[in-house]
Amino acid sequence: MNVVPKSTRFHERTKIEVPLDVVYSENAGIVWRERTKTEEVTICGGGFLLHRPLEPKRLVNLRMPLPKNFRLYDFGKEKYEIWGLVRYVRLLDQEEPGQIRIKVGAALTGHRPPPSFLVDPTTVYDLKPILRNQSLWELRELERHTGRYMRSHEERRRIEIDVILDVIGPDGRVIESVAGETHNISESGMALTARFEAGFPLYIVVKNPGRRFRQLAKVRAIHPSDDDERFRLHLEFLSGKWIV
C-alpha cells in the first residue's frame, strides 16, 4: 500500500493505492466485477481506473482493505464494503491497444444500497447538497429520462461530420471500428447513422480527429434508416461534452 498525504483537510483527497473490487450492475441480468486499485480516497469518496464502461449517476459496490482512518464502520473487518455513486467518467488514453481505460470518481454513500436499487439496478441518483462532517453522502433518486432522455432539453444543431465509432464489448475491448455520419449534435449527445457487422452496440467511443473529439457514449436508441444496411443511433456522451 502506498500513501501520499496531500493536506490535513477532512475532504482533501489522499493518494493511496489499495486493491479494489468493483461490482457494477449493467441491468438486472448483467453484473460484472473488475479488480483494480484506488488512486485517491477520502472518507466520503474516491477515484480509480477501470477497463469497462459504466454510467455516471449509477451505483457501484466497492470492496477494499482500506485503512481504518478512512472508514466510518467495519473497523475490525479486513475489507471495507461500501456503495458509491459514480460522479464522473473520464476517457483516458489507451495503454493496451484495443482496450479502453477510464478514470472514475465515486461518492461513498453507505453500507447498503437504497430499496429502489434492489428493485431496479439501473435507477439513477444524485447527491443531496449537504454533507455533514464525518459522514457519507445521502442519495436522492432522479427521474429516469426515456426515449428523448436529457438531450431533448438541449439545443440540437444540425452538424454533418464524419466520425469513427469504436464499438466496445462487455470486457471493454474494441470489437470493431466503423465509419459514421452525424445528423445533429447537442452538448450531451448526437444522432448519427452507421453500419455494424458485430451486432448492435451498447457502448461506443466516438472520435473525430479533426476536432480532437473523443468521448465514451452509450447507445440510447437504434432505428432503421432509409439505407437497409445502416441504422440511425442516438448516443448520450458519458465522459464529457461536445463543445458547441
JSON list of N, CA and C in Angstrom, two decimals, residues 105-139:
[
{"chain": "A", "resi": 105, "resn": "GLY", "atom": "N", "xyz": [-14.72, 8.67, -10.71]},
{"chain": "A", "resi": 105, "resn": "GLY", "atom": "CA", "xyz": [-14.83, 9.29, -9.41]},
{"chain": "A", "resi": 105, "resn": "GLY", "atom": "C", "xyz": [-16.15, 8.90, -8.78]},
{"chain": "A", "resi": 106, "resn": "ALA", "atom": "N", "xyz": [-16.11, 8.45, -7.52]},
{"chain": "A", "resi": 106, "resn": "ALA", "atom": "CA", "xyz": [-17.32, 7.96, -6.85]},
{"chain": "A", "resi": 106, "resn": "ALA", "atom": "C", "xyz": [-17.48, 8.63, -5.49]},
{"chain": "A", "resi": 107, "resn": "ALA", "atom": "N", "xyz": [-18.71, 8.99, -5.17]},
{"chain": "A", "resi": 107, "resn": "ALA", "atom": "CA", "xyz": [-19.07, 9.49, -3.85]},
{"chain": "A", "resi": 107, "resn": "ALA", "atom": "C", "xyz": [-19.59, 8.33, -3.01]},
{"chain": "A", "resi": 108, "resn": "LEU", "atom": "N", "xyz": [-19.04, 8.13, -1.83]},
{"chain": "A", "resi": 108, "resn": "LEU", "atom": "CA", "xyz": [-19.41, 7.00, -0.99]},
{"chain": "A", "resi": 108, "resn": "LEU", "atom": "C", "xyz": [-20.71, 7.30, -0.26]},
{"chain": "A", "resi": 109, "resn": "THR", "atom": "N", "xyz": [-21.62, 6.29, -0.26]},
{"chain": "A", "resi": 109, "resn": "THR", "atom": "CA", "xyz": [-22.98, 6.55, 0.21]},
{"chain": "A", "resi": 109, "resn": "THR", "atom": "C", "xyz": [-23.45, 5.64, 1.34]},
{"chain": "A", "resi": 110, "resn": "GLY", "atom": "N", "xyz": [-22.77, 4.53, 1.62]},
{"chain": "A", "resi": 110, "resn": "GLY", "atom": "CA", "xyz": [-23.21, 3.72, 2.74]},
{"chain": "A", "resi": 110, "resn": "GLY", "atom": "C", "xyz": [-23.01, 2.23, 2.56]},
{"chain": "A", "resi": 111, "resn": "HIS", "atom": "N", "xyz": [-23.37, 1.50, 3.61]},
{"chain": "A", "resi": 111, "resn": "HIS", "atom": "CA", "xyz": [-23.16, 0.06, 3.66]},
{"chain": "A", "resi": 111, "resn": "HIS", "atom": "C", "xyz": [-24.15, -0.70, 2.80]},
{"chain": "A", "resi": 112, "resn": "ARG", "atom": "N", "xyz": [-25.33, -0.11, 2.56]},
{"chain": "A", "resi": 112, "resn": "ARG", "atom": "CA", "xyz": [-26.38, -0.79, 1.78]},
{"chain": "A", "resi": 112, "resn": "ARG", "atom": "C", "xyz": [-26.91, 0.14, 0.69]},
{"chain": "A", "resi": 113, "resn": "PRO", "atom": "N", "xyz": [-27.36, -0.43, -0.41]},
{"chain": "A", "resi": 113, "resn": "PRO", "atom": "CA", "xyz": [-27.99, 0.39, -1.45]},
{"chain": "A", "resi": 113, "resn": "PRO", "atom": "C", "xyz": [-29.42, 0.74, -1.05]},
{"chain": "A", "resi": 114, "resn": "PRO", "atom": "N", "xyz": [-30.01, 1.77, -1.62]},
{"chain": "A", "resi": 114, "resn": "PRO", "atom": "CA", "xyz": [-31.41, 2.09, -1.33]},
{"chain": "A", "resi": 114, "resn": "PRO", "atom": "C", "xyz": [-32.34, 1.03, -1.89]},
{"chain": "A", "resi": 115, "resn": "PRO", "atom": "N", "xyz": [-33.55, 0.91, -1.34]},
{"chain": "A", "resi": 115, "resn": "PRO", "atom": "CA", "xyz": [-34.51, -0.10, -1.83]},
{"chain": "A", "resi": 115, "resn": "PRO", "atom": "C", "xyz": [-34.79, 0.02, -3.33]},
{"chain": "A", "resi": 116, "resn": "SER", "atom": "N", "xyz": [-34.78, 1.23, -3.87]},
{"chain": "A", "resi": 116, "resn": "SER", "atom": "CA", "xyz": [-35.07, 1.40, -5.29]},
{"chain": "A", "resi": 116, "resn": "SER", "atom": "C", "xyz": [-34.03, 0.72, -6.17]},
{"chain": "A", "resi": 117, "resn": "PHE", "atom": "N", "xyz": [-32.79, 0.64, -5.70]},
{"chain": "A", "resi": 117, "resn": "PHE", "atom": "CA", "xyz": [-31.76, -0.06, -6.46]},
{"chain": "A", "resi": 117, "resn": "PHE", "atom": "C", "xyz": [-32.04, -1.55, -6.51]},
{"chain": "A", "resi": 118, "resn": "LEU", "atom": "N", "xyz": [-32.52, -2.11, -5.41]},
{"chain": "A", "resi": 118, "resn": "LEU", "atom": "CA", "xyz": [-32.83, -3.54, -5.37]},
{"chain": "A", "resi": 118, "resn": "LEU", "atom": "C", "xyz": [-33.97, -3.88, -6.31]},
{"chain": "A", "resi": 119, "resn": "VAL", "atom": "N", "xyz": [-34.89, -2.95, -6.49]},
{"chain": "A", "resi": 119, "resn": "VAL", "atom": "CA", "xyz": [-35.99, -3.15, -7.44]},
{"chain": "A", "resi": 119, "resn": "VAL", "atom": "C", "xyz": [-35.50, -3.00, -8.87]},
{"chain": "A", "resi": 120, "resn": "ASP", "atom": "N", "xyz": [-34.69, -1.98, -9.11]},
{"chain": "A", "resi": 120, "resn": "ASP", "atom": "CA", "xyz": [-34.19, -1.70, -10.46]},
{"chain": "A", "resi": 120, "resn": "ASP", "atom": "C", "xyz": [-32.76, -1.17, -10.35]},
{"chain": "A", "resi": 121, "resn": "PRO", "atom": "N", "xyz": [-31.76, -1.98, -10.65]},
{"chain": "A", "resi": 121, "resn": "PRO", "atom": "CA", "xyz": [-30.36, -1.53, -10.52]},
{"chain": "A", "resi": 121, "resn": "PRO", "atom": "C", "xyz": [-29.95, -0.47, -11.53]},
{"chain": "A", "resi": 122, "resn": "THR", "atom": "N", "xyz": [-30.81, -0.16, -12.51]},
{"chain": "A", "resi": 122, "resn": "THR", "atom": "CA", "xyz": [-30.49, 0.92, -13.45]},
{"chain": "A", "resi": 122, "resn": "THR", "atom": "C", "xyz": [-30.98, 2.28, -12.96]},
{"chain": "A", "resi": 123, "resn": "THR", "atom": "N", "xyz": [-31.55, 2.33, -11.76]},
{"chain": "A", "resi": 123, "resn": "THR", "atom": "CA", "xyz": [-32.00, 3.60, -11.19]},
{"chain": "A", "resi": 123, "resn": "THR", "atom": "C", "xyz": [-30.84, 4.59, -11.12]},
{"chain": "A", "resi": 124, "resn": "VAL", "atom": "N", "xyz": [-31.12, 5.84, -11.44]},
{"chain": "A", "resi": 124, "resn": "VAL", "atom": "CA", "xyz": [-30.09, 6.87, -11.39]},
{"chain": "A", "resi": 124, "resn": "VAL", "atom": "C", "xyz": [-30.34, 7.79, -10.19]},
{"chain": "A", "resi": 125, "resn": "TYR", "atom": "N", "xyz": [-29.25, 8.34, -9.66]},
{"chain": "A", "resi": 125, "resn": "TYR", "atom": "CA", "xyz": [-29.31, 9.12, -8.43]},
{"chain": "A", "resi": 125, "resn": "TYR", "atom": "C", "xyz": [-28.45, 10.37, -8.54]},
{"chain": "A", "resi": 126, "resn": "ASP", "atom": "N", "xyz": [-28.74, 11.29, -7.64]},
{"chain": "A", "resi": 126, "resn": "ASP", "atom": "CA", "xyz": [-27.89, 12.45, -7.40]},
{"chain": "A", "resi": 126, "resn": "ASP", "atom": "C", "xyz": [-27.60, 12.49, -5.91]},
{"chain": "A", "resi": 127, "resn": "LEU", "atom": "N", "xyz": [-26.78, 13.44, -5.49]},
{"chain": "A", "resi": 127, "resn": "LEU", "atom": "CA", "xyz": [-26.45, 13.59, -4.08]},
{"chain": "A", "resi": 127, "resn": "LEU", "atom": "C", "xyz": [-27.24, 14.74, -3.48]},
{"chain": "A", "resi": 128, "resn": "LYS", "atom": "N", "xyz": [-27.69, 14.56, -2.24]},
{"chain": "A", "resi": 128, "resn": "LYS", "atom": "CA", "xyz": [-28.25, 15.70, -1.52]},
{"chain": "A", "resi": 128, "resn": "LYS", "atom": "C", "xyz": [-27.13, 16.71, -1.30]},
{"chain": "A", "resi": 129, "resn": "PRO", "atom": "N", "xyz": [-27.45, 18.01, -1.35]},
{"chain": "A", "resi": 129, "resn": "PRO", "atom": "CA", "xyz": [-26.39, 19.02, -1.43]},
{"chain": "A", "resi": 129, "resn": "PRO", "atom": "C", "xyz": [-25.53, 19.21, -0.19]},
{"chain": "A", "resi": 130, "resn": "ILE", "atom": "N", "xyz": [-25.98, 18.73, 0.96]},
{"chain": "A", "resi": 130, "resn": "ILE", "atom": "CA", "xyz": [-25.25, 18.99, 2.20]},
{"chain": "A", "resi": 130, "resn": "ILE", "atom": "C", "xyz": [-24.60, 17.70, 2.69]},
{"chain": "A", "resi": 131, "resn": "LEU", "atom": "N", "xyz": [-23.30, 17.78, 2.96]},
{"chain": "A", "resi": 131, "resn": "LEU", "atom": "CA", "xyz": [-22.55, 16.66, 3.53]},
{"chain": "A", "resi": 131, "resn": "LEU", "atom": "C", "xyz": [-22.12, 17.05, 4.94]},
{"chain": "A", "resi": 132, "resn": "ARG", "atom": "N", "xyz": [-22.64, 16.32, 5.93]},
{"chain": "A", "resi": 132, "resn": "ARG", "atom": "CA", "xyz": [-22.26, 16.59, 7.31]},
{"chain": "A", "resi": 132, "resn": "ARG", "atom": "C", "xyz": [-20.84, 16.10, 7.57]},
{"chain": "A", "resi": 133, "resn": "ASN", "atom": "N", "xyz": [-20.16, 16.74, 8.50]},
{"chain": "A", "resi": 133, "resn": "ASN", "atom": "CA", "xyz": [-18.80, 16.34, 8.85]},
{"chain": "A", "resi": 133, "resn": "ASN", "atom": "C", "xyz": [-18.77, 14.91, 9.38]},
{"chain": "A", "resi": 134, "resn": "GLN", "atom": "N", "xyz": [-17.75, 14.15, 8.98]},
{"chain": "A", "resi": 134, "resn": "GLN", "atom": "CA", "xyz": [-17.60, 12.76, 9.40]},
{"chain": "A", "resi": 134, "resn": "GLN", "atom": "C", "xyz": [-18.83, 11.93, 9.04]},
{"chain": "A", "resi": 135, "resn": "SER", "atom": "N", "xyz": [-19.28, 12.06, 7.80]},
{"chain": "A", "resi": 135, "resn": "SER", "atom": "CA", "xyz": [-20.45, 11.30, 7.36]},
{"chain": "A", "resi": 135, "resn": "SER", "atom": "C", "xyz": [-20.31, 10.98, 5.89]},
{"chain": "A", "resi": 136, "resn": "LEU", "atom": "N", "xyz": [-21.22, 10.14, 5.40]},
{"chain": "A", "resi": 136, "resn": "LEU", "atom": "CA", "xyz": [-21.26, 9.76, 3.99]},
{"chain": "A", "resi": 136, "resn": "LEU", "atom": "C", "xyz": [-22.34, 10.57, 3.28]},
{"chain": "A", "resi": 137, "resn": "TRP", "atom": "N", "xyz": [-22.29, 10.54, 1.97]},
{"chain": "A", "resi": 137, "resn": "TRP", "atom": "CA", "xyz": [-23.27, 11.26, 1.17]},
{"chain": "A", "resi": 137, "resn": "TRP", "atom": "C", "xyz": [-24.63, 10.57, 1.22]},
{"chain": "A", "resi": 138, "resn": "GLU", "atom": "N", "xyz": [-25.69, 11.36, 1.15]},
{"chain": "A", "resi": 138, "resn": "GLU", "atom": "CA", "xyz": [-27.05, 10.84, 1.05]},
{"chain": "A", "resi": 138, "resn": "GLU", "atom": "C", "xyz": [-27.54, 10.96, -0.38]},
{"chain": "A", "resi": 139, "resn": "LEU", "atom": "N", "xyz": [-28.30, 9.94, -0.81]},
{"chain": "A", "resi": 139, "resn": "LEU", "atom": "CA", "xyz": [-28.77, 9.87, -2.19]},
{"chain": "A", "resi": 139, "resn": "LEU", "atom": "C", "xyz": [-30.18, 10.43, -2.34]}
]
